[in-house]
Coordinates of C-alpha atoms in Angstrom, one line a residue:
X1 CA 128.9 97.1 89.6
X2 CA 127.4 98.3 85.6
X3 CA 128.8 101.3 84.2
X4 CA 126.3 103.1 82.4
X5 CA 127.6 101.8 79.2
X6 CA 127.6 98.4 79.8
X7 CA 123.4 99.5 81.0
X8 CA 122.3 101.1 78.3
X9 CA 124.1 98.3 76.1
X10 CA 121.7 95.7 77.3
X11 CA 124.1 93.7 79.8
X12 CA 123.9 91.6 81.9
X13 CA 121.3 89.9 80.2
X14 CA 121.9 88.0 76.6
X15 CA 118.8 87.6 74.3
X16 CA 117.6 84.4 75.2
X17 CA 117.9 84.9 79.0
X18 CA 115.7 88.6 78.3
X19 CA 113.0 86.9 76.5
X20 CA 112.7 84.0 78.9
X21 CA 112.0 86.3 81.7
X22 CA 109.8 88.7 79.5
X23 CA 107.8 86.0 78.4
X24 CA 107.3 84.4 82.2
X25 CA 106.2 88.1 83.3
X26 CA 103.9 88.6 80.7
X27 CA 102.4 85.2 81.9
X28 CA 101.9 86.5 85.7
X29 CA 101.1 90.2 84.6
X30 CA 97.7 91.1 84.2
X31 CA 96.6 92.6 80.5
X32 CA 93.3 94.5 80.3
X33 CA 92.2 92.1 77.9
X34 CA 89.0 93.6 75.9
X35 CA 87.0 90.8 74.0
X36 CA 85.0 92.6 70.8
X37 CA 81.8 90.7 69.9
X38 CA 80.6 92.9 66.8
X39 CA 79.0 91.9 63.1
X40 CA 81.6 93.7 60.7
X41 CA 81.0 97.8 60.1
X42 CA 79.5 98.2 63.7
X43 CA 82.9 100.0 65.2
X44 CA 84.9 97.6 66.2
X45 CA 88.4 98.9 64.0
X46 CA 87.0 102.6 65.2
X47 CA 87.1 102.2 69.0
X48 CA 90.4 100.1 69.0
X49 CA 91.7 103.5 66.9
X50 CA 89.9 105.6 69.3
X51 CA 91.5 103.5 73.0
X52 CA 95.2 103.4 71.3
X53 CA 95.1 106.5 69.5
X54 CA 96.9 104.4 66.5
X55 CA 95.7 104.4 62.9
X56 CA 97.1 101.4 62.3
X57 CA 94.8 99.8 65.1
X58 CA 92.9 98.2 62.4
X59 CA 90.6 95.5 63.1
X60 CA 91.5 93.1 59.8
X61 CA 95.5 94.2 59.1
X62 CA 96.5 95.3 62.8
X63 CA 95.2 92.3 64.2
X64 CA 97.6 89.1 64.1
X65 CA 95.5 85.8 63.6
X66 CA 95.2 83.4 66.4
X67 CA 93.0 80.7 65.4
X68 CA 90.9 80.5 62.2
X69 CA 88.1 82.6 63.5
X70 CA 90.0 84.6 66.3
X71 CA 92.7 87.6 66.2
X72 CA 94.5 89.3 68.7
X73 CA 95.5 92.9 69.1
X74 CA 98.2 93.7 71.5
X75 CA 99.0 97.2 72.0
X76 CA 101.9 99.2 71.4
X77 CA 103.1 95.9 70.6
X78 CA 103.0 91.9 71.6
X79 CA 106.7 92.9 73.3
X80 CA 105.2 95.5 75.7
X81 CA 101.3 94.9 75.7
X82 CA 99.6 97.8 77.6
X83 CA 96.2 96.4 76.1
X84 CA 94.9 93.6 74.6
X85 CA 92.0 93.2 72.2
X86 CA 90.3 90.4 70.7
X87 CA 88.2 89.2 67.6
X88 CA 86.4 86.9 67.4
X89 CA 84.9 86.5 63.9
X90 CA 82.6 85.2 61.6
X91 CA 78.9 86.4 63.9
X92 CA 76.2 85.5 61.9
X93 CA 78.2 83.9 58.6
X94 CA 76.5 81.0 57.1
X95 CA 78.3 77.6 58.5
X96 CA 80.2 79.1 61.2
X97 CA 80.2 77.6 64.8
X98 CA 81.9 80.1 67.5
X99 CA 81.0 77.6 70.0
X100 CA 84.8 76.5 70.9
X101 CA 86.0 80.1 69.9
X102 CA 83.5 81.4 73.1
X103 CA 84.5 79.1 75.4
X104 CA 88.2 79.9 74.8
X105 CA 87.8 83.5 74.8
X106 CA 85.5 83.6 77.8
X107 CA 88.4 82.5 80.4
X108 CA 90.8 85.2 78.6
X109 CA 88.7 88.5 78.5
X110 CA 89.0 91.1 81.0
X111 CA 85.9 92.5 79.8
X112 CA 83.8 92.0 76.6
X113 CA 82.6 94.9 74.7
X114 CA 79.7 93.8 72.1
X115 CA 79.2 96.6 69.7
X116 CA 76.0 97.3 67.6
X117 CA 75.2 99.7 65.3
X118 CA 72.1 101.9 66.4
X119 CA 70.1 101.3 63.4
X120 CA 70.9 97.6 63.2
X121 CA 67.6 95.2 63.9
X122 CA 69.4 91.7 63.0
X123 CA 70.8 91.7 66.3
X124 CA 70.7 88.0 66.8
X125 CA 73.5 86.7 65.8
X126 CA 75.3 89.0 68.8
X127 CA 72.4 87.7 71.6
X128 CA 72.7 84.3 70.9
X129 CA 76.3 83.8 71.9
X130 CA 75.9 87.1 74.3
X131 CA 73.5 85.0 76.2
X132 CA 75.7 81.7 76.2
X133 CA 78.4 84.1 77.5
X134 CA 76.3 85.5 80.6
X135 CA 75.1 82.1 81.8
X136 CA 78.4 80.5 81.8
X137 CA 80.8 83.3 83.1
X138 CA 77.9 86.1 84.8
X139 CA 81.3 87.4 86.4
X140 CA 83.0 88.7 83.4
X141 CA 81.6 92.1 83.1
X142 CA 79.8 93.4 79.4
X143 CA 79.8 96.9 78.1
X144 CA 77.6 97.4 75.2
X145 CA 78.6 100.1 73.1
X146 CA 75.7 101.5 70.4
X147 CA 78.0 103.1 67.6
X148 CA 77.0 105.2 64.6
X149 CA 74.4 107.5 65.8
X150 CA 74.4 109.4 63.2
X151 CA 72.8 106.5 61.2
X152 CA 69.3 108.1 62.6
X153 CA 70.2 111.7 61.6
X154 CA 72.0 111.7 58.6
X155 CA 73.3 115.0 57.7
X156 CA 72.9 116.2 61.1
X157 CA 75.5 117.3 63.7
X158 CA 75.7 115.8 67.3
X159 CA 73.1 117.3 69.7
X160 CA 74.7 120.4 71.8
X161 CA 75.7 120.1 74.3
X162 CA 76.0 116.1 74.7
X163 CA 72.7 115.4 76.4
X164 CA 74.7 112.9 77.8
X165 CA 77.5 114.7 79.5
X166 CA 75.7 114.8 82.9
X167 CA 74.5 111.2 82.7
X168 CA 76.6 108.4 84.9
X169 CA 79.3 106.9 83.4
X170 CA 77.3 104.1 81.2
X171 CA 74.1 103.5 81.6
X172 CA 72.3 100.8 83.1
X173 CA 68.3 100.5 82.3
X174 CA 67.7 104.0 82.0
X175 CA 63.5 105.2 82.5
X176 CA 64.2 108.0 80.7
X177 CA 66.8 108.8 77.8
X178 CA 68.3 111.9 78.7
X179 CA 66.6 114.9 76.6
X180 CA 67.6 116.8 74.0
X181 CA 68.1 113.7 71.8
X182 CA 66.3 113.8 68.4
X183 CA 63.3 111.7 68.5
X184 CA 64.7 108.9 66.1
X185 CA 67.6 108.4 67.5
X186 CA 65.5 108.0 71.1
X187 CA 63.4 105.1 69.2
X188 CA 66.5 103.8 67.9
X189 CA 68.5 104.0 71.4
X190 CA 65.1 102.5 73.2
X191 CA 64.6 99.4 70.8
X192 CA 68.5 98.5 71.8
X193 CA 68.3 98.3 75.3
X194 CA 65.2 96.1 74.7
X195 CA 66.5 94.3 72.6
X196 CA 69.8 93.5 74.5
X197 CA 67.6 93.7 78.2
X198 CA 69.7 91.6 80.8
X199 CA 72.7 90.8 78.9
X200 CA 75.2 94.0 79.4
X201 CA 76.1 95.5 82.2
X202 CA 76.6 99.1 81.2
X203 CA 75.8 100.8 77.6
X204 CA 77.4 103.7 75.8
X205 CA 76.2 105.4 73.2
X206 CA 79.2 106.6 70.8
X207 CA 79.7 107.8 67.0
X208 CA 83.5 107.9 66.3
X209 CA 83.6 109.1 62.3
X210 CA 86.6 110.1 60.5
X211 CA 87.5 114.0 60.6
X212 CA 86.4 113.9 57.0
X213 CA 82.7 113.4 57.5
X214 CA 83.0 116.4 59.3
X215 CA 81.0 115.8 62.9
X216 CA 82.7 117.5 65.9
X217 CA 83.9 116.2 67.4
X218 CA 84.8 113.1 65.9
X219 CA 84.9 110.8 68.7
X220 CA 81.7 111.3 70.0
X221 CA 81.4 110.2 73.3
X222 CA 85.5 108.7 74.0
X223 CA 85.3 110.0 77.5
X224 CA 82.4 108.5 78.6
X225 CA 83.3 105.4 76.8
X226 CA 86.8 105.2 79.1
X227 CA 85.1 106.4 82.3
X228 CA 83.4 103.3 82.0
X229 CA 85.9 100.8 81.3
X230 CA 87.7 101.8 84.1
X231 CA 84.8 101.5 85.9
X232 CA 83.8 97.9 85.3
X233 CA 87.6 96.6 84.8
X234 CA 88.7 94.9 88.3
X235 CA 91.4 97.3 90.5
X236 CA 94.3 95.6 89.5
X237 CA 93.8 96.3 85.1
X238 CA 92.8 99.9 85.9
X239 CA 96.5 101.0 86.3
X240 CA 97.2 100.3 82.8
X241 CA 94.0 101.7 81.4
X242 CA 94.7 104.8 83.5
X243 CA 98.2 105.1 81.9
X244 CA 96.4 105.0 78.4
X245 CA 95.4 108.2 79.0
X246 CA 98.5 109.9 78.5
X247 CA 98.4 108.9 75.2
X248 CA 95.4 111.0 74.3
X249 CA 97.4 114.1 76.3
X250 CA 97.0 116.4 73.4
X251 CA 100.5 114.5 71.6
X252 CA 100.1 115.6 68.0
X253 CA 103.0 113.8 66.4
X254 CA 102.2 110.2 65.5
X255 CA 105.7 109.8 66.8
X256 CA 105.0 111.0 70.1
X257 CA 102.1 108.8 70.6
X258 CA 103.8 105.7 69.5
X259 CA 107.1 106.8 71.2
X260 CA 104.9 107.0 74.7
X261 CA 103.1 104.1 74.1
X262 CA 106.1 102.5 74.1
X263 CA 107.6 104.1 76.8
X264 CA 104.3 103.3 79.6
X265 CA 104.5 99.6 78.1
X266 CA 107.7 99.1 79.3
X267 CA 107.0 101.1 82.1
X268 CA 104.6 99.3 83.4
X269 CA 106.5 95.6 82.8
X270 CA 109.6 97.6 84.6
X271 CA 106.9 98.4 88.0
X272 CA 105.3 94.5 87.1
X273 CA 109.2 93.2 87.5
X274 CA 109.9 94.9 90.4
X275 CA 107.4 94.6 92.3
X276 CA 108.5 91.0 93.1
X277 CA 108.9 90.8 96.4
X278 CA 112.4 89.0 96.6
X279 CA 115.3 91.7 96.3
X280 CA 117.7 92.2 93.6
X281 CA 116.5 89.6 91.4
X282 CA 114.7 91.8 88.7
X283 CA 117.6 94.1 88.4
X284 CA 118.7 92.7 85.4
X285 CA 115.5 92.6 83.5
X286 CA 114.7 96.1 84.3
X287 CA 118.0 97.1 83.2
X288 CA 117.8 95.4 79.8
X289 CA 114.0 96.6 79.8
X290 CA 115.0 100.3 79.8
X291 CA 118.3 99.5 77.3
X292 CA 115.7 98.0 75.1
X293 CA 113.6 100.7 75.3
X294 CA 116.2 103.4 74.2
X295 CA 117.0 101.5 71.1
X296 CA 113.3 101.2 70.2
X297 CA 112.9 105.0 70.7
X298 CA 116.0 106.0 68.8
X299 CA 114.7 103.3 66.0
X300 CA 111.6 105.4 65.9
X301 CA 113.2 108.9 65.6
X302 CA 115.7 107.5 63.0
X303 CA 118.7 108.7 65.3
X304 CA 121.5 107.3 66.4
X305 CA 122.4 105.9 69.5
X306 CA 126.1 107.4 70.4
X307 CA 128.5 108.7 72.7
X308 CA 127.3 111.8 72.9
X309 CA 124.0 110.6 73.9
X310 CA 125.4 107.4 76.5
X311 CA 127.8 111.1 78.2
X312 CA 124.4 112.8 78.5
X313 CA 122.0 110.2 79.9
X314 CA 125.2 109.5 82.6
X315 CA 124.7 113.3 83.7
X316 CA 121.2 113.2 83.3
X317 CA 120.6 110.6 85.5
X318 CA 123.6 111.0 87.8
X319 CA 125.4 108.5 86.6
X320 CA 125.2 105.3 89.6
X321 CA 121.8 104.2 87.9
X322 CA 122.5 100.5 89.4
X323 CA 123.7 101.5 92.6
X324 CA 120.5 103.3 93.4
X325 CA 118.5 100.1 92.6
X326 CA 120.5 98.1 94.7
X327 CA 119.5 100.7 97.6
X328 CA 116.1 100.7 96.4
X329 CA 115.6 96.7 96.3
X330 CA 116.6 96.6 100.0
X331 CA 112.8 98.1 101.1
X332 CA 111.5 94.9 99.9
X333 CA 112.2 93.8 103.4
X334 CA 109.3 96.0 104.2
X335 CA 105.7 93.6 103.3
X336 CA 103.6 94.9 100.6
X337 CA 104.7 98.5 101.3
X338 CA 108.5 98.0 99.9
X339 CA 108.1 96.0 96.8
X340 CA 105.0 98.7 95.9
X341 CA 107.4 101.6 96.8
X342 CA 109.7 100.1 94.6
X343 CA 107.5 99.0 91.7
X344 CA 106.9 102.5 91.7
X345 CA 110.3 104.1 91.3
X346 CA 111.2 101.3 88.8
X347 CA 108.3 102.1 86.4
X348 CA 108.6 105.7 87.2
X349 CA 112.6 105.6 86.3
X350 CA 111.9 103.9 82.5
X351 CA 109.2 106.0 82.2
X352 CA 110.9 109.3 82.8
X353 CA 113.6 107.7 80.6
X354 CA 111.4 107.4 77.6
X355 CA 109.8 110.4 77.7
X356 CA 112.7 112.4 78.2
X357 CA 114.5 110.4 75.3
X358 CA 111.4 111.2 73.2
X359 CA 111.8 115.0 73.7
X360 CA 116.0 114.4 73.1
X361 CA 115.4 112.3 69.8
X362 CA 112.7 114.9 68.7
X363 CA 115.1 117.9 69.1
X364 CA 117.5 115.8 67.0
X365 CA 115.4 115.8 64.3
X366 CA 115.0 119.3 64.0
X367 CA 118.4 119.7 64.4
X368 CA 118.8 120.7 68.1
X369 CA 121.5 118.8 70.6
X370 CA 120.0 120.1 73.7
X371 CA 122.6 119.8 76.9
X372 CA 122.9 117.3 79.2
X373 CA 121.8 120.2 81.6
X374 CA 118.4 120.1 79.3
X375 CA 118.2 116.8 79.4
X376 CA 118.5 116.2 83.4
X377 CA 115.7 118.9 83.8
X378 CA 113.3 116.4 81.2
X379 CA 114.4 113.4 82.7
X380 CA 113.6 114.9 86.7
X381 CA 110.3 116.5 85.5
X382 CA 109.0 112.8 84.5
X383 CA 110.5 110.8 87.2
X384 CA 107.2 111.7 89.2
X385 CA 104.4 111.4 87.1
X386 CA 105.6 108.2 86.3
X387 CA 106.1 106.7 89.9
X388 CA 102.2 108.0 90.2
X389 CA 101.4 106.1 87.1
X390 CA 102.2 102.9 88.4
X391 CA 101.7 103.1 92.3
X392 CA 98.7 100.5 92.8
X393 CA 95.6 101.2 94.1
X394 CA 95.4 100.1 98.2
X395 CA 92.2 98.4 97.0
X396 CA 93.5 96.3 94.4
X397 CA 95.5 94.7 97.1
X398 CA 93.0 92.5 97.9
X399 CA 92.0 90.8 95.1

């Protein structure tokens, strides 16, 4: 049987052996995998900010290149992907073919997003490939998000309240725009939907701006924006995009964001891992996963990982953390119900391990040791929440 030390030092598993598992998950695991079709300045780096909740989401340095006109997003990081965007760019440049980059991207995406600006009329460089992309995959679902609205009322704030807080989650091919819009931005809204008729599935108007320009609020139109994704991603995606959430939970601190970022990507590979339906042969991984996972947090917070903390987790988490998985891995015995069960309570276990890591390493900094007695109560609190997180939906079963 592991001690705890021997756990949370990353044993059984060496370096090589981790990464050859992680990287044959991440090949089986579904990634809500968002494919931006935008001309540059139409919102592409402000709704990737606005999704993560990371400044550093930049489309340009944040993005990794992939091929000479593509890049690729992953977010937290490529380690732990809890999202996955990509670029493809180049739209409307002089000389450039994004034939071969569409029909690559095409059989990737989850979803593509095509954003526009709402004053933009040189559209056509987005409708030509937009239509290539409907008539060979009329599957893969396409959200078409109109950005800048302020564009048509400069100087002006956003109507109140949101004339379009009691409209559907996106709309379709609305008869009516809702009212209390001003009258250009109407004309401007209406000349879109023309213009793109029959080539999106849904459309969101939005008008993310830095806090500087001073609209409120700044992202204008984020909820409606995720109600939608979720609606047109397939079952099994909308876990993950449902656990982004938390990120936007009212978390201040950019370390707290990044720090639970981290913590629901590992999460959700830990749940991913387990749900295998052959017991005891993710133990290891998940192990490693959640050893890995304290080192990245106490890289984060600057503190160090010591005795003090390995004595506290023990108590925290009573101690016979492998003995309770073996237990655990036994329901697998039971079809579809078991290995869910136990997804669950794997991701949910990690998870509560982050976040109450998170609160410990925070405390640290301000110079506060809390007590193992503290740190049990953090670590119970989350165990819940994050089994809910990463229970699947009965009707993603069947796709």
């Amino acid at each position: 049987m592991w001690n705890l030390s021997r756990w949370l030092s990353g044993a059984p598993l060496d370096e090589a052996e981790f990464e050859r598992q992680r990287s044959q998950l991440l090949g089986t695991m579904p990634v809500p995998t968002l494919w931006l079709l935008g001309k540059t300045g139409s919102g592409k780096s402000s709704i990737v900010q606005a999704l993560t909740g990371s400044p550093e989401a930049v489309v340009g340095p944040g993005f990794r290149p992939e091929t000479r006109s593509t890049r690729v997003f992953d977010f937290p990081e490529a380690e732990t992907p809890l999202l996955r965007f990509l670029d493809t760019r180049g739209l409307g440049e002089v000389g450039y073919d994004a034939t071969t980059d569409l029909a690559q991207l095409s059989t990737r995406a989850s979803l593509v997003m095509v954003t526009v600006r709402l004053t933009d009329q040189a559209v056509e460089p987005l409708l030509t490939p937009l239509r290539e992309i409907r008539r060979s995959h009329p599957e893969l679902p396409v959200l078409l998000a109109i950005t800048c609205l302020h564009d048509a009322t400069p100087g002006q704030p956003h109507p109140q309240p949101d004339p379009f807080a009691g409209v559907p989650a996106g709309l379709t091919a609305p008869s009516a725009w809702p009212g209390g819009l001003p009258a250009e931005m109407t004309r401007c809204l209406e000349a879109q939907r023309q213009r793109f008729a029959g080539l999106y599935d849904r459309l969101v108007p939005l008008d993310f701006t830095p806090q500087e320009y001073g609209y409120d609020p700044a992202l204008w139109g984020l909820e409606r924006l995720q109600a939608t994704l979720l609606e047109l991603l397939p079952p099994a995606l909308r876990v993950a995009l449902r656990g982004m959430t938390e990120v936007h939970a009212a978390l201040q601190s950019l370390y707290d964001r990044q720090a639970l970022a981290l913590t629901l990507g590992a999460s959700r590979q830990a749940a991913a891992a387990a749900a295998v339906p052959v017991p005891w042969v993710d133990i290891p991984f998940v192990l490693a996963l959640q050893a890995r996972l304290v080192q990245r947090l106490a890289g984060l917070y600057q503190q160090p990982v010591d005795r003090a903390l390995w004595a506290q987790l023990g108590t925290a988490m009573g101690g016979r953390v492998a003995l309770r998985m073996l237990v655990r891995e036994a329901l697998k015995i039971v079809p579809w119900v078991g290995s869910a069960a136990n997804a669950a309570a794997a991701g949910g276990s990690v998870y509560a391990t982050g976040r109450a890591l998170a609160w410990y390493f925070q405390q640290r900094r301000l110079g506060h040791l809390p007590t193992a007695d503290e740190l049990r109560t953090r670590y119970q609190s989350q165990l819940q929440r994050g089994a809910e997180l990463w229970m699947p939906d009965r009707g993603s079963s069947a796709e």
